[in-house]
Amino acid sequence: MPIGDFQLPAPPQARRIVVAMSGGVDSSVVAALAAQTGAETIGVTLQLYDHGEATGRAGSCCAGRDIRDARAVCDRLGIAHYVFDHESSFRTQVIDDFADEYLAGRTPIPCVQCNMGPKFTDLFRLARDLGADCLATGHYVRRVEGPAGAELHRAIDPARDQSYFLFATTQEQLDYLRFPLGGLPKAEVRALAEAFGLTVAAKPDSQDICFVPDGDYASLVRKLRPDAVDGGEIVDLAGRVLGRHAGIIHYTVGQRRGLEIGGQAEPLYVVRLEPHTKRVVVGPKAALAVASARIERVNWIGGAHTGPLTVKVRSLARPVPARFDGATVAFEAPEYGVAPGQAAALYDGDRVLGGGWITATEPAAAMLAA
């Protein structure tokens, strides 16, 4: 898609584009590109969780400073800017879910929950209410018009691709959404920001989860769920007690650091978490190998798919060959770092087919033995 092409019928002057603005460089450039088309452009920011104001830490999405930055960009571009308070729904749909997932021994992905809730569902409704022809965001993915309608594709720059976080996008949402940055590298986006004279051109990218100060997930969960501090045993695969821990919220599957267990023949990793017994089960790296994963709440974009495909089980992982029967993803080779609570995004080449939530895994002992 050419730069500035929002895939809308001509003439652009008769169109209205709503841009989801977080106050960062990406969404700011999208707003500038939208305004450049001649379409009426409206910037919308959801106030979700203002920990940036409380901690004085820059780079946190939708915090007070970010709202001011978004407003300054809109003033520079001469477009309207609206802020909507969605802290209550964000707390219920994203933050509380995050805490509960950790307590249940699962590995949550709040960015997907946020896209499924406030960022797309709520913004989608707001954009419709404002009479917009489309809702544009700064995500690094591509919307491609296929033979059967709009398709979601990975970004051109694999280092920036955010398609893993958007697997739950519905077809109705995709028909309405636009992603102008999916064909651009980050360096070019920053260059565009400078060319447009935007003050956020050099603003650092957001780091960590927006509502977790300094990446300290355990502190947030402990604050929201005081009973999360209950300690328990660290055991090996045979159930032998090797030590104790101060709460399973401090651990995730695949973690090696922080176990503080010495005298072992080989490094130990967290293999699984048992919230009911409050046990952290550890083992060698080979014990992390997974043959298959069961997924639920599957979302398909553009219809179901049969046959070979590729799967991502972590945002930074490369898609790996697998098969999917509608309930279970079977990996062609043992896959590591797969845990309940994570998402499995399904691909056909660069096209995102959809995905679902991992609820259980099957060890790959037989695959490794073969």
Short mmCIF file of C-alpha atoms in Angstrom, two decimals:
data_model
loop_
_atom_site.label_atom_id
_atom_site.label_comp_id
_atom_site.label_asym_id
_atom_site.label_seq_id
_atom_site.Cartn_x
_atom_site.Cartn_y
_atom_site.Cartn_z
CA MET A 1 0.00 0.00 0.00
CA PRO A 2 1.54 3.33 -1.00
CA ILE A 3 2.32 5.78 1.80
CA GLY A 4 -0.79 7.73 2.64
CA ASP A 5 -3.16 5.30 0.89
CA PHE A 6 -5.94 4.56 3.36
CA GLN A 7 -7.80 2.30 0.91
CA LEU A 8 -10.85 4.53 0.77
CA PRO A 9 -12.97 5.49 -2.24
CA ALA A 10 -12.16 8.80 -3.90
CA PRO A 11 -12.35 11.67 -3.40
CA PRO A 12 -10.48 11.71 -0.08
CA GLN A 13 -11.83 15.18 0.71
CA ALA A 14 -15.26 13.60 1.19
CA ARG A 15 -13.95 11.05 3.74
CA ARG A 16 -13.46 11.07 7.50
CA ILE A 17 -10.64 9.13 9.19
CA VAL A 18 -10.40 8.51 12.93
CA VAL A 19 -6.87 7.79 14.14
CA ALA A 20 -6.19 5.94 17.40
CA MET A 21 -3.46 8.04 19.01
CA SER A 22 -1.30 6.84 21.91
CA GLY A 23 1.04 9.83 21.90
CA GLY A 24 3.87 7.86 20.31
CA VAL A 25 5.66 8.42 17.03
CA ASP A 26 3.82 5.65 15.13
CA SER A 27 0.24 6.81 15.67
CA SER A 28 1.33 10.42 15.27
CA VAL A 29 2.72 9.69 11.80
CA VAL A 30 -0.51 7.87 10.91
CA ALA A 31 -2.44 11.02 11.87
CA ALA A 32 -0.14 13.15 9.71
CA LEU A 33 -0.53 10.80 6.74
CA ALA A 34 -4.30 10.80 7.17
CA ALA A 35 -4.45 14.60 7.29
CA GLN A 36 -2.21 14.79 4.22
CA THR A 37 -4.80 12.92 2.13
CA GLY A 38 -7.24 15.80 2.52
CA ALA A 39 -9.73 13.71 4.47
CA GLU A 40 -11.21 15.12 7.65
CA THR A 41 -9.00 13.57 10.35
CA ILE A 42 -9.87 13.15 14.01
CA GLY A 43 -7.42 11.94 16.65
CA VAL A 44 -8.86 9.84 19.49
CA THR A 45 -6.98 8.82 22.63
CA LEU A 46 -8.27 6.40 25.24
CA GLN A 47 -7.11 7.21 28.76
CA LEU A 48 -6.51 3.71 30.07
CA TYR A 49 -4.04 3.70 32.92
CA ASP A 50 -2.05 6.73 34.02
CA HIS A 51 0.96 5.20 35.73
CA GLY A 52 3.26 7.51 33.78
CA GLU A 53 2.00 10.46 35.81
CA ALA A 54 2.37 8.54 39.05
CA THR A 55 5.89 7.23 38.45
CA GLY A 56 7.34 9.94 36.23
CA ARG A 57 8.42 7.21 33.80
CA ALA A 58 8.30 8.03 30.10
CA GLY A 59 7.35 5.55 27.43
CA SER A 60 4.13 4.24 28.99
CA CYS A 61 1.16 4.02 26.63
CA CYS A 62 -1.82 6.28 27.29
CA ALA A 63 -0.34 7.96 30.39
CA GLY A 64 -0.75 11.66 31.11
CA ARG A 65 2.32 12.77 29.19
CA ASP A 66 1.28 10.64 26.21
CA ILE A 67 -2.12 12.32 26.09
CA ARG A 68 -0.44 15.72 26.07
CA ASP A 69 1.87 14.59 23.27
CA ALA A 70 -1.07 13.35 21.20
CA ARG A 71 -2.87 16.65 21.69
CA ALA A 72 0.25 18.60 20.67
CA VAL A 73 0.55 16.56 17.48
CA CYS A 74 -3.09 17.21 16.61
CA ASP A 75 -2.59 20.93 17.24
CA ARG A 76 0.42 20.85 14.93
CA LEU A 77 -1.61 19.11 12.21
CA GLY A 78 -4.67 21.28 12.73
CA ILE A 79 -7.00 18.36 13.44
CA ALA A 80 -9.47 17.64 16.22
CA HIS A 81 -8.43 15.55 19.22
CA TYR A 82 -10.68 13.82 21.73
CA VAL A 83 -9.80 11.95 24.93
CA PHE A 84 -12.15 9.30 26.32
CA ASP A 85 -11.81 7.93 29.83
CA HIS A 86 -11.83 4.12 29.68
CA GLU A 87 -9.89 3.38 32.86
CA SER A 88 -12.78 1.42 34.38
CA SER A 89 -13.21 -0.98 31.45
CA PHE A 90 -9.43 -1.31 31.07
CA ARG A 91 -9.13 -2.27 34.72
CA THR A 92 -11.85 -4.92 34.39
CA GLN A 93 -10.95 -6.34 30.98
CA VAL A 94 -7.17 -6.14 31.09
CA ILE A 95 -5.57 -5.49 34.49
CA ASP A 96 -7.80 -7.74 36.60
CA ASP A 97 -7.53 -10.49 34.00
CA PHE A 98 -3.74 -10.12 34.04
CA ALA A 99 -3.62 -10.63 37.80
CA ASP A 100 -6.02 -13.57 37.76
CA GLU A 101 -4.08 -15.32 34.99
CA TYR A 102 -0.84 -15.07 36.96
CA LEU A 103 -2.53 -16.46 40.06
CA ALA A 104 -3.82 -19.37 37.98
CA GLY A 105 -0.27 -20.25 36.92
CA ARG A 106 -0.74 -19.08 33.34
CA THR A 107 1.28 -16.63 31.25
CA PRO A 108 -1.01 -13.70 30.32
CA ILE A 109 -0.72 -11.48 27.25
CA PRO A 110 -2.46 -8.22 28.20
CA CYS A 111 -1.69 -6.52 24.89
CA VAL A 112 -3.98 -8.98 23.09
CA GLN A 113 -6.70 -8.48 25.70
CA CYS A 114 -6.36 -4.73 25.25
CA ASN A 115 -6.72 -5.02 21.47
CA MET A 116 -9.75 -7.29 21.89
CA GLY A 117 -11.35 -4.83 24.31
CA PRO A 118 -10.64 -1.10 24.66
CA LYS A 119 -8.36 -0.55 21.67
CA PHE A 120 -10.54 -2.12 19.00
CA THR A 121 -14.00 -2.80 20.38
CA ASP A 122 -14.35 0.55 22.15
CA LEU A 123 -12.47 2.59 19.54
CA PHE A 124 -14.41 0.86 16.79
CA ARG A 125 -17.67 2.01 18.37
CA LEU A 126 -16.36 5.55 18.93
CA ALA A 127 -15.17 5.86 15.33
CA ARG A 128 -18.55 4.68 14.07
CA ASP A 129 -20.30 7.19 16.32
CA LEU A 130 -18.10 9.93 14.86
CA GLY A 131 -19.19 8.96 11.35
CA ALA A 132 -15.72 7.84 10.24
CA ASP A 133 -15.11 5.86 7.07
CA CYS A 134 -12.31 3.95 8.80
CA LEU A 135 -10.28 3.63 11.99
CA ALA A 136 -6.50 3.89 11.46
CA THR A 137 -3.84 2.72 13.94
CA GLY A 138 -0.06 2.69 14.19
CA HIS A 139 0.26 -1.10 14.35
CA TYR A 140 2.94 -2.68 12.17
CA VAL A 141 0.74 -5.04 10.16
CA ARG A 142 -0.71 -4.91 6.67
CA ARG A 143 -4.32 -4.95 5.49
CA VAL A 144 -4.47 -6.52 2.04
CA GLU A 145 -7.53 -6.71 -0.17
CA GLY A 146 -7.83 -10.37 -1.12
CA PRO A 147 -10.24 -12.20 -3.44
CA ALA A 148 -12.65 -12.83 -0.53
CA GLY A 149 -12.21 -9.48 1.20
CA ALA A 150 -9.75 -7.84 3.57
CA GLU A 151 -6.87 -9.98 4.86
CA LEU A 152 -4.44 -9.38 7.71
CA HIS A 153 -0.76 -9.82 6.79
CA ARG A 154 2.52 -9.56 8.63
CA ALA A 155 4.46 -6.30 8.41
CA ILE A 156 7.21 -5.95 5.81
CA ASP A 157 9.77 -5.42 8.58
CA PRO A 158 9.85 -8.67 10.62
CA ALA A 159 11.55 -6.87 13.52
CA ARG A 160 8.50 -4.59 13.89
CA ASP A 161 5.72 -7.04 13.01
CA GLN A 162 2.84 -6.92 15.53
CA SER A 163 0.52 -9.44 13.90
CA TYR A 164 0.84 -11.85 16.85
CA PHE A 165 -1.02 -9.38 19.04
CA LEU A 166 -3.83 -8.95 16.49
CA PHE A 167 -4.81 -12.59 15.85
CA ALA A 168 -8.17 -11.98 17.59
CA THR A 169 -9.18 -9.21 15.16
CA THR A 170 -12.59 -10.00 13.72
CA GLN A 171 -13.45 -9.78 10.04
CA GLU A 172 -15.86 -6.93 10.75
CA GLN A 173 -13.11 -5.00 12.52
CA LEU A 174 -10.59 -5.71 9.76
CA ASP A 175 -12.99 -4.41 7.12
CA TYR A 176 -13.02 -1.08 8.99
CA LEU A 177 -9.41 -0.87 10.18
CA ARG A 178 -6.42 0.60 8.34
CA PHE A 179 -2.70 0.07 9.12
CA PRO A 180 -0.65 2.55 7.03
CA LEU A 181 2.71 1.65 8.63
CA GLY A 182 2.80 -2.06 7.82
CA GLY A 183 4.91 -1.54 4.71
CA LEU A 184 7.48 0.76 6.35
CA PRO A 185 10.60 0.22 8.48
CA LYS A 186 10.75 2.12 11.77
CA ALA A 187 13.58 4.37 10.56
CA GLU A 188 11.40 5.66 7.74
CA VAL A 189 8.53 6.31 10.14
CA ARG A 190 10.79 8.44 12.32
CA ALA A 191 12.04 10.27 9.22
CA LEU A 192 8.43 11.03 8.28
CA ALA A 193 7.78 12.34 11.79
CA GLU A 194 10.71 14.72 11.42
CA ALA A 195 9.56 15.79 7.96
CA PHE A 196 6.09 16.57 9.36
CA GLY A 197 7.70 18.56 12.17
CA LEU A 198 6.24 16.40 14.94
CA THR A 199 7.75 16.88 18.39
CA VAL A 200 7.51 13.12 19.08
CA ALA A 201 9.90 12.20 16.23
CA ALA A 202 12.63 11.11 18.67
CA LYS A 203 10.34 9.85 21.44
CA PRO A 204 11.40 6.39 22.69
CA ASP A 205 9.21 3.40 21.95
CA SER A 206 7.03 2.07 24.74
CA GLN A 207 8.70 -0.63 26.80
CA ASP A 208 7.20 -3.37 28.98
CA ILE A 209 3.48 -3.60 29.65
CA CYS A 210 2.02 -0.11 29.95
CA PHE A 211 0.45 -0.57 33.38
CA VAL A 212 3.37 -2.41 35.01
CA PRO A 213 6.00 -0.04 36.48
CA ASP A 214 9.54 -1.10 35.55
CA GLY A 215 8.33 -4.53 34.44
CA ASP A 216 7.74 -5.67 38.03
CA TYR A 217 4.69 -7.87 37.34
CA ALA A 218 4.79 -9.54 40.75
CA SER A 219 4.43 -6.25 42.63
CA LEU A 220 1.31 -5.34 40.69
CA VAL A 221 -0.29 -8.76 41.18
CA ARG A 222 0.58 -8.69 44.88
CA LYS A 223 -1.08 -5.27 45.20
CA LEU A 224 -4.24 -6.40 43.42
CA ARG A 225 -4.39 -9.87 44.94
CA PRO A 226 -2.78 -9.85 48.44
CA ASP A 227 -3.10 -13.65 48.78
CA ALA A 228 -0.68 -14.00 45.87
CA VAL A 229 2.28 -13.88 48.26
CA ASP A 230 1.67 -17.42 49.55
CA GLY A 231 4.89 -19.42 49.22
CA GLY A 232 5.36 -23.09 48.45
CA GLU A 233 7.75 -25.81 47.35
CA ILE A 234 10.05 -26.00 44.35
CA VAL A 235 10.11 -29.63 43.23
CA ASP A 236 11.71 -31.63 40.42
CA LEU A 237 9.78 -33.72 37.90
CA ALA A 238 9.72 -36.67 40.34
CA GLY A 239 8.24 -34.50 43.09
CA ARG A 240 11.45 -34.26 45.11
CA VAL A 241 11.58 -31.00 47.09
CA LEU A 242 14.56 -28.87 46.04
CA GLY A 243 13.70 -25.60 47.75
CA ARG A 244 10.99 -23.06 48.47
CA HIS A 245 9.60 -20.02 46.72
CA ALA A 246 7.83 -16.82 47.82
CA GLY A 247 4.84 -17.11 45.46
CA ILE A 248 4.20 -18.57 41.99
CA ILE A 249 3.57 -15.06 40.68
CA HIS A 250 7.36 -14.68 40.53
CA TYR A 251 7.70 -17.45 37.91
CA THR A 252 6.74 -18.27 34.36
CA VAL A 253 7.25 -21.42 32.30
CA GLY A 254 10.74 -21.49 30.80
CA GLN A 255 12.24 -19.22 33.46
CA ARG A 256 15.75 -20.09 34.65
CA ARG A 257 16.82 -17.16 36.83
CA GLY A 258 15.57 -16.67 40.35
CA LEU A 259 15.24 -20.33 41.31
CA GLU A 260 18.29 -20.18 43.59
CA ILE A 261 18.82 -23.93 43.55
CA GLY A 262 22.43 -25.07 43.54
CA GLY A 263 24.27 -28.36 43.35
CA GLN A 264 22.45 -29.64 40.25
CA ALA A 265 24.09 -31.52 37.39
CA GLU A 266 22.51 -29.26 34.76
CA PRO A 267 20.60 -25.95 34.69
CA LEU A 268 16.99 -26.10 35.82
CA TYR A 269 14.01 -24.32 34.27
CA VAL A 270 10.42 -23.81 35.35
CA VAL A 271 8.51 -26.58 33.57
CA ARG A 272 5.05 -25.92 34.99
CA LEU A 273 3.23 -24.12 37.78
CA GLU A 274 0.70 -25.79 40.06
CA PRO A 275 -1.49 -23.07 41.64
CA HIS A 276 -3.57 -25.49 43.71
CA THR A 277 -0.56 -27.07 45.42
CA LYS A 278 1.45 -23.83 45.16
CA ARG A 279 4.30 -25.86 43.66
CA VAL A 280 6.84 -24.70 41.10
CA VAL A 281 7.96 -27.73 39.08
CA VAL A 282 11.44 -27.52 37.57
CA GLY A 283 13.48 -29.70 35.23
CA PRO A 284 16.15 -29.71 32.51
CA LYS A 285 15.67 -27.77 29.30
CA ALA A 286 14.59 -30.93 27.48
CA ALA A 287 11.51 -31.05 29.72
CA LEU A 288 10.31 -27.79 28.17
CA ALA A 289 9.94 -29.37 24.73
CA VAL A 290 6.31 -29.46 23.58
CA ALA A 291 4.81 -31.64 20.85
CA SER A 292 1.38 -30.03 20.70
CA ALA A 293 -0.83 -27.43 22.33
CA ARG A 294 -4.57 -27.34 22.79
CA ILE A 295 -6.13 -23.97 22.00
CA GLU A 296 -9.59 -22.58 22.69
CA ARG A 297 -11.62 -19.49 21.79
CA VAL A 298 -10.30 -19.77 18.24
CA ASN A 299 -10.77 -16.76 15.97
CA TRP A 300 -10.63 -17.17 12.19
CA ILE A 301 -10.07 -14.25 9.84
CA GLY A 302 -11.45 -14.92 6.38
CA GLY A 303 -12.78 -18.42 6.98
CA ALA A 304 -11.38 -21.69 8.33
CA HIS A 305 -8.17 -23.20 6.99
CA THR A 306 -7.07 -26.79 6.60
CA GLY A 307 -3.65 -28.20 5.81
CA PRO A 308 -0.14 -27.09 6.75
CA LEU A 309 0.40 -23.71 8.34
CA THR A 310 2.84 -21.97 10.65
CA VAL A 311 2.34 -20.97 14.26
CA LYS A 312 3.79 -18.35 16.61
CA VAL A 313 3.47 -18.99 20.33
CA ARG A 314 5.44 -15.89 21.40
CA SER A 315 5.53 -12.43 19.90
CA LEU A 316 9.28 -12.51 19.17
CA ALA A 317 9.39 -16.12 17.96
CA ARG A 318 9.55 -17.11 14.32
CA PRO A 319 6.52 -18.93 12.93
CA VAL A 320 7.16 -22.70 12.93
CA PRO A 321 5.54 -25.42 10.77
CA ALA A 322 2.56 -27.14 12.35
CA ARG A 323 -0.86 -28.62 11.69
CA PHE A 324 -4.13 -27.59 13.28
CA ASP A 325 -7.26 -29.72 13.50
CA GLY A 326 -9.49 -27.06 14.98
CA ALA A 327 -8.55 -27.80 18.58
CA THR A 328 -4.89 -28.87 18.73
CA VAL A 329 -1.76 -27.41 17.19
CA ALA A 330 0.74 -30.20 16.42
CA PHE A 331 4.29 -28.93 15.88
CA GLU A 332 6.49 -30.59 13.26
CA ALA A 333 9.47 -30.32 15.62
CA PRO A 334 9.59 -29.88 19.39
CA GLU A 335 8.76 -26.31 20.38
CA TYR A 336 10.08 -24.63 23.51
CA GLY A 337 8.63 -21.94 25.75
CA VAL A 338 4.98 -22.90 25.19
CA ALA A 339 2.74 -22.31 28.19
CA PRO A 340 -0.96 -22.15 29.06
CA GLY A 341 -2.24 -18.60 28.89
CA GLN A 342 -0.16 -17.72 25.86
CA ALA A 343 -1.65 -17.26 22.42
CA ALA A 344 -1.06 -19.32 19.30
CA ALA A 345 -1.26 -17.17 16.16
CA LEU A 346 -1.82 -19.11 12.93
CA TYR A 347 -0.33 -18.11 9.57
CA ASP A 348 -0.44 -19.10 5.91
CA GLY A 349 2.77 -17.50 4.71
CA ASP A 350 2.50 -13.83 5.64
CA ARG A 351 -1.26 -13.98 6.02
CA VAL A 352 -2.71 -14.15 9.54
CA LEU A 353 -5.39 -16.83 9.67
CA GLY A 354 -6.35 -16.15 13.28
CA GLY A 355 -5.46 -18.03 16.43
CA GLY A 356 -6.54 -18.92 19.93
CA TRP A 357 -5.51 -19.26 23.57
CA ILE A 358 -3.31 -22.12 24.77
CA THR A 359 -4.98 -24.08 27.56
CA ALA A 360 -2.77 -27.19 27.76
CA THR A 361 0.42 -28.65 26.26
CA GLU A 362 1.68 -32.16 25.49
CA PRO A 363 5.35 -32.93 26.27
CA ALA A 364 7.57 -33.86 23.33
CA ALA A 365 9.39 -36.77 25.03
CA ALA A 366 8.40 -39.20 22.29
CA MET A 367 9.47 -36.78 19.54
CA LEU A 368 12.87 -36.26 21.17
CA ALA A 369 13.36 -40.01 21.63
CA ALA A 370 12.69 -40.59 17.96
#
